Amino acid sequence: MIAIKHRQENIFNLLCGTHEEWRFRILNDTDENDNNMLHVAGEIAPPSQLARISGTALQMQRELQWFKEVERIVPEWCKEYKNGNDETPYEVFSNSHEKLVKEGEKWMRDTASSFIIVGTLIITIMFAAAFTLPGGNAQDGFPNFLGKRSFMIFIISDAISFFAASTAVLMFLGILTSRFAQEDFLESLPKKLITGLSTLFISVAAMTVSFSASLLTILQDRWWAIIPIIMMGSIPVTIFVWLQFPFLVEIIISTYFTGRLFKRNMKPWL
């Protein structure tokens, strides 16, 4: 129980690898307040453990993962068993995590709102760029540089950036309109955030390509001007990716690779 209370996954994995008789005794044990193992998992983790995870929404997700993992291995009687305070494990979890849920909701809303602003700016720029083509149009209405490869790259990357940004904004709007129930922090909200961030990164990358192709189309072979401008234009994009990409990786690992935390196929050792 101490390992679960302090969220020590390595010790918990060792428990899963013990002999059935030993595991039966441990899983059916209760403490002085008549809490079983699932009650303990329902209590909020120590601040030192929560501080290891960035973002209150991801902290809530990790708490849910712990509770679900312990729920998976405990006997059925533990799930509805009431402790000394006449609370089931689910009631303990709900009461002890009420503040974390509110903080996670605020964190999610603030994060989604910030990225909506970025996505909206990209949509506006890419939409305007599609109707102000580099080189303008000829008298017959067709673009002057229609036959150039760099112009086709500009059009394609502009469309990709526009649609990817639109998808990102819709996903972030989906976060803002969510009900923010406790269960939503396990998969629903993180998956929306992953989709939104991924499409936003694609949009930013395509916008950079579109900008570079536009310069290449207009300036043609004047590389002495093209290269410095493209390099300077790539600086803010590179900073954005450098700052936010590790955050995206952390969410993906936390959502899709919980097997790295809980080793369900632990080989018996005792």
Short mmCIF file of C-alpha atoms in Angstrom, two decimals:
data_model
loop_
_atom_site.label_atom_id
_atom_site.label_comp_id
_atom_site.label_asym_id
_atom_site.label_seq_id
_atom_site.Cartn_x
_atom_site.Cartn_y
_atom_site.Cartn_z
CA MET A 1 0.00 0.00 0.00
CA ILE A 2 2.86 2.38 0.73
CA ALA A 3 4.17 1.92 -2.83
CA ILE A 4 0.77 2.89 -4.26
CA LYS A 5 0.31 5.79 -1.86
CA HIS A 6 3.65 7.29 -2.88
CA ARG A 7 3.21 6.31 -6.57
CA GLN A 8 6.30 4.10 -6.76
CA GLU A 9 5.66 2.24 -10.02
CA ASN A 10 8.79 0.08 -9.84
CA ILE A 11 7.78 -1.41 -6.49
CA PHE A 12 4.23 -1.81 -7.75
CA ASN A 13 5.53 -3.74 -10.75
CA LEU A 14 7.44 -6.03 -8.40
CA LEU A 15 4.16 -6.70 -6.59
CA CYS A 16 2.64 -7.86 -9.87
CA GLY A 17 5.49 -10.32 -10.22
CA THR A 18 5.04 -12.02 -6.84
CA HIS A 19 3.63 -15.50 -6.36
CA GLU A 20 -0.17 -15.80 -6.43
CA GLU A 21 -0.37 -16.61 -2.72
CA TRP A 22 1.68 -13.57 -1.73
CA ARG A 23 -0.21 -11.35 -4.16
CA PHE A 24 -3.55 -12.60 -2.78
CA ARG A 25 -2.55 -11.62 0.77
CA ILE A 26 -1.35 -8.18 -0.27
CA LEU A 27 -4.36 -7.37 -2.46
CA ASN A 28 -6.84 -8.39 0.23
CA ASP A 29 -5.14 -6.42 2.99
CA THR A 30 -6.62 -3.31 4.69
CA ASP A 31 -5.05 -0.59 6.85
CA GLU A 32 -6.04 0.78 10.26
CA ASN A 33 -8.81 2.92 8.69
CA ASP A 34 -10.21 -0.09 6.84
CA ASN A 35 -8.88 1.19 3.50
CA ASN A 36 -8.11 -1.45 0.91
CA MET A 37 -5.55 -1.04 -1.86
CA LEU A 38 -8.02 0.70 -4.20
CA HIS A 39 -8.92 3.24 -1.49
CA VAL A 40 -5.23 4.11 -1.21
CA ALA A 41 -4.95 4.47 -5.00
CA GLY A 42 -7.93 6.84 -4.83
CA GLU A 43 -6.09 9.25 -2.56
CA ILE A 44 -4.22 12.06 -4.27
CA ALA A 45 -0.49 11.55 -4.79
CA PRO A 46 2.08 13.44 -2.69
CA PRO A 47 2.98 16.89 -4.11
CA SER A 48 6.56 15.72 -4.76
CA GLN A 49 5.25 13.05 -7.15
CA LEU A 50 2.78 15.35 -8.90
CA ALA A 51 5.52 17.94 -9.42
CA ARG A 52 7.38 15.47 -11.66
CA ILE A 53 4.62 15.84 -14.29
CA SER A 54 4.13 19.12 -16.16
CA GLY A 55 0.59 20.47 -16.34
CA THR A 56 -2.28 19.76 -13.96
CA ALA A 57 -4.26 18.01 -16.70
CA LEU A 58 -1.46 15.48 -17.21
CA GLN A 59 -1.17 15.10 -13.44
CA MET A 60 -4.86 14.21 -13.35
CA GLN A 61 -4.34 11.78 -16.20
CA ARG A 62 -1.53 10.03 -14.30
CA GLU A 63 -3.73 9.77 -11.19
CA LEU A 64 -6.46 8.14 -13.27
CA GLN A 65 -3.95 5.74 -14.82
CA TRP A 66 -2.79 4.67 -11.36
CA PHE A 67 -6.36 4.16 -10.15
CA LYS A 68 -7.35 2.16 -13.24
CA GLU A 69 -4.24 0.01 -13.01
CA VAL A 70 -4.84 -0.87 -9.34
CA GLU A 71 -8.53 -1.43 -10.10
CA ARG A 72 -7.49 -3.97 -12.73
CA ILE A 73 -5.66 -6.23 -10.26
CA VAL A 74 -7.69 -5.96 -7.03
CA PRO A 75 -10.46 -8.46 -6.18
CA GLU A 76 -14.06 -7.50 -7.00
CA TRP A 77 -15.00 -6.96 -3.35
CA CYS A 78 -12.48 -4.11 -3.10
CA LYS A 79 -14.29 -2.00 -5.70
CA GLU A 80 -17.46 -1.40 -3.66
CA TYR A 81 -15.98 -1.88 -0.20
CA LYS A 82 -16.53 1.03 2.22
CA ASN A 83 -13.77 2.16 4.54
CA GLY A 84 -13.98 3.57 8.05
CA ASN A 85 -15.36 6.85 6.68
CA ASP A 86 -18.14 4.95 4.85
CA GLU A 87 -16.61 5.77 1.46
CA THR A 88 -16.07 3.51 -1.55
CA PRO A 89 -12.77 3.79 -3.50
CA TYR A 90 -14.53 5.76 -6.24
CA GLU A 91 -15.87 8.26 -3.71
CA VAL A 92 -12.41 8.63 -2.19
CA PHE A 93 -10.93 9.31 -5.62
CA SER A 94 -13.64 11.82 -6.57
CA ASN A 95 -13.40 13.76 -3.30
CA SER A 96 -9.61 13.86 -3.08
CA HIS A 97 -9.15 14.94 -6.72
CA GLU A 98 -11.87 17.59 -6.87
CA LYS A 99 -9.39 20.48 -6.68
CA LEU A 100 -7.04 18.88 -9.22
CA VAL A 101 -9.93 18.47 -11.69
CA LYS A 102 -10.75 22.19 -11.45
CA GLU A 103 -7.10 23.15 -11.89
CA GLY A 104 -6.79 20.73 -14.81
CA GLU A 105 -9.86 22.24 -16.47
CA LYS A 106 -8.40 25.76 -16.15
CA TRP A 107 -5.04 24.56 -17.52
CA MET A 108 -6.72 22.86 -20.48
CA ARG A 109 -8.87 25.90 -21.28
CA ASP A 110 -5.93 28.32 -21.07
CA THR A 111 -3.75 26.06 -23.25
CA ALA A 112 -6.48 25.52 -25.86
CA SER A 113 -7.29 29.25 -25.96
CA SER A 114 -3.63 30.16 -26.56
CA PHE A 115 -3.28 27.71 -29.43
CA ILE A 116 -6.61 28.82 -30.95
CA ILE A 117 -5.14 32.32 -31.32
CA VAL A 118 -2.10 30.90 -33.14
CA GLY A 119 -4.26 28.69 -35.36
CA THR A 120 -6.63 31.55 -36.22
CA LEU A 121 -3.73 33.79 -37.25
CA ILE A 122 -2.38 31.08 -39.55
CA ILE A 123 -5.83 30.52 -41.10
CA THR A 124 -6.18 34.26 -41.77
CA ILE A 125 -2.72 34.53 -43.34
CA MET A 126 -3.03 31.41 -45.49
CA PHE A 127 -6.53 32.33 -46.69
CA ALA A 128 -5.34 35.79 -47.73
CA ALA A 129 -2.22 34.36 -49.41
CA ALA A 130 -4.37 32.07 -51.59
CA PHE A 131 -6.03 35.13 -53.18
CA THR A 132 -2.96 37.38 -53.40
CA LEU A 133 -0.80 35.08 -55.49
CA PRO A 134 2.89 35.93 -56.06
CA GLY A 135 3.30 37.59 -59.46
CA GLY A 136 -0.41 38.32 -59.80
CA ASN A 137 -2.68 37.10 -62.59
CA ALA A 138 -2.43 37.44 -66.37
CA GLN A 139 -5.18 39.00 -68.51
CA ASP A 140 -6.80 35.60 -69.00
CA GLY A 141 -7.22 35.28 -65.21
CA PHE A 142 -4.60 32.58 -64.70
CA PRO A 143 -1.56 33.17 -62.43
CA ASN A 144 1.54 34.44 -64.24
CA PHE A 145 3.76 31.83 -62.58
CA LEU A 146 1.36 28.91 -63.00
CA GLY A 147 3.94 26.87 -64.91
CA LYS A 148 6.69 27.23 -62.31
CA ARG A 149 7.35 24.36 -59.89
CA SER A 150 7.96 26.74 -56.98
CA PHE A 151 4.51 28.26 -57.55
CA MET A 152 2.84 24.83 -57.32
CA ILE A 153 4.76 24.16 -54.10
CA PHE A 154 3.44 27.48 -52.78
CA ILE A 155 -0.19 26.60 -53.60
CA ILE A 156 0.00 23.06 -52.17
CA SER A 157 1.77 24.08 -48.95
CA ASP A 158 -0.63 27.01 -48.52
CA ALA A 159 -3.62 24.64 -48.76
CA ILE A 160 -2.03 22.14 -46.35
CA SER A 161 -1.30 24.89 -43.83
CA PHE A 162 -4.84 26.28 -44.09
CA PHE A 163 -6.63 22.96 -43.63
CA ALA A 164 -4.25 21.76 -40.89
CA ALA A 165 -4.74 25.00 -38.94
CA SER A 166 -8.51 24.72 -39.38
CA THR A 167 -8.41 21.18 -37.98
CA ALA A 168 -6.29 22.34 -35.04
CA VAL A 169 -8.68 25.17 -34.18
CA LEU A 170 -11.67 22.79 -34.31
CA MET A 171 -9.91 20.34 -31.97
CA PHE A 172 -9.06 23.11 -29.50
CA LEU A 173 -12.66 24.32 -29.66
CA GLY A 174 -13.66 20.75 -28.87
CA ILE A 175 -11.57 20.99 -25.71
CA LEU A 176 -13.22 24.25 -24.68
CA THR A 177 -16.69 22.75 -25.08
CA SER A 178 -15.88 19.52 -23.22
CA ARG A 179 -17.70 18.68 -19.98
CA PHE A 180 -14.38 18.15 -18.13
CA ALA A 181 -15.52 15.11 -16.18
CA GLN A 182 -12.82 13.16 -14.32
CA GLU A 183 -12.82 10.35 -16.89
CA ASP A 184 -12.23 12.85 -19.74
CA PHE A 185 -8.71 13.52 -18.47
CA LEU A 186 -7.71 9.90 -19.06
CA GLU A 187 -7.94 9.79 -22.87
CA SER A 188 -10.54 12.12 -24.39
CA LEU A 189 -8.95 15.49 -23.57
CA PRO A 190 -5.30 14.41 -24.07
CA LYS A 191 -6.12 12.89 -27.48
CA LYS A 192 -7.84 16.09 -28.58
CA LEU A 193 -4.82 18.07 -27.42
CA ILE A 194 -2.44 15.71 -29.27
CA THR A 195 -4.45 16.01 -32.50
CA GLY A 196 -4.67 19.77 -32.19
CA LEU A 197 -0.97 20.25 -31.49
CA SER A 198 0.10 17.79 -34.23
CA THR A 199 -2.00 19.51 -36.91
CA LEU A 200 -0.82 22.91 -35.67
CA PHE A 201 2.81 21.82 -36.09
CA ILE A 202 2.01 20.60 -39.62
CA SER A 203 0.36 23.93 -40.35
CA VAL A 204 3.35 25.92 -39.10
CA ALA A 205 5.77 23.78 -41.14
CA ALA A 206 3.64 24.10 -44.28
CA MET A 207 3.38 27.86 -43.76
CA THR A 208 7.19 28.10 -43.71
CA VAL A 209 7.41 26.09 -46.93
CA SER A 210 4.73 28.28 -48.52
CA PHE A 211 6.60 31.44 -47.55
CA SER A 212 9.88 30.09 -48.94
CA ALA A 213 8.27 28.95 -52.20
CA SER A 214 6.65 32.37 -52.62
CA LEU A 215 10.02 34.11 -52.29
CA LEU A 216 11.61 31.65 -54.69
CA THR A 217 8.86 32.31 -57.22
CA ILE A 218 9.15 36.08 -57.08
CA LEU A 219 12.92 36.49 -56.71
CA GLN A 220 13.66 33.53 -58.98
CA ASP A 221 17.44 32.86 -58.93
CA ARG A 222 18.48 35.73 -56.64
CA TRP A 223 19.75 33.39 -53.92
CA TRP A 224 21.75 36.12 -52.21
CA ALA A 225 18.42 37.62 -51.13
CA ILE A 226 16.31 34.48 -50.83
CA ILE A 227 18.47 32.53 -48.38
CA PRO A 228 18.89 35.27 -45.69
CA ILE A 229 15.17 36.11 -45.78
CA ILE A 230 14.13 32.47 -45.46
CA MET A 231 16.57 31.96 -42.58
CA MET A 232 15.23 34.99 -40.69
CA GLY A 233 11.64 33.94 -41.38
CA SER A 234 12.35 30.47 -40.01
CA ILE A 235 13.62 31.76 -36.65
CA PRO A 236 10.19 32.33 -34.98
CA VAL A 237 8.86 29.05 -36.40
CA THR A 238 11.89 27.16 -35.09
CA ILE A 239 11.49 28.74 -31.65
CA PHE A 240 7.80 27.77 -31.55
CA VAL A 241 8.55 24.15 -32.45
CA TRP A 242 11.52 23.99 -30.08
CA LEU A 243 9.39 25.23 -27.17
CA GLN A 244 6.23 23.20 -27.82
CA PHE A 245 7.42 19.95 -29.41
CA PRO A 246 8.77 18.43 -26.15
CA PHE A 247 5.37 19.15 -24.62
CA LEU A 248 3.66 17.25 -27.44
CA VAL A 249 6.03 14.29 -27.02
CA GLU A 250 5.33 14.20 -23.28
CA ILE A 251 1.55 14.05 -23.87
CA ILE A 252 1.92 11.29 -26.48
CA ILE A 253 4.08 9.17 -24.16
CA SER A 254 1.75 9.76 -21.21
CA THR A 255 -1.33 8.80 -23.26
CA TYR A 256 -0.21 5.98 -25.55
CA PHE A 257 2.77 4.42 -23.77
CA THR A 258 1.56 3.70 -20.23
CA GLY A 259 3.15 0.26 -20.67
CA ARG A 260 6.47 1.97 -19.97
CA LEU A 261 5.09 2.84 -16.51
CA PHE A 262 3.13 -0.29 -15.61
CA LYS A 263 4.75 -3.55 -16.70
CA ARG A 264 1.75 -5.85 -16.90
CA ASN A 265 3.79 -8.79 -18.20
CA MET A 266 6.16 -8.76 -15.24
CA LYS A 267 7.79 -12.17 -14.89
CA PRO A 268 7.32 -13.91 -11.52
CA TRP A 269 10.31 -13.35 -9.27
CA LEU A 270 8.99 -14.50 -5.86
#
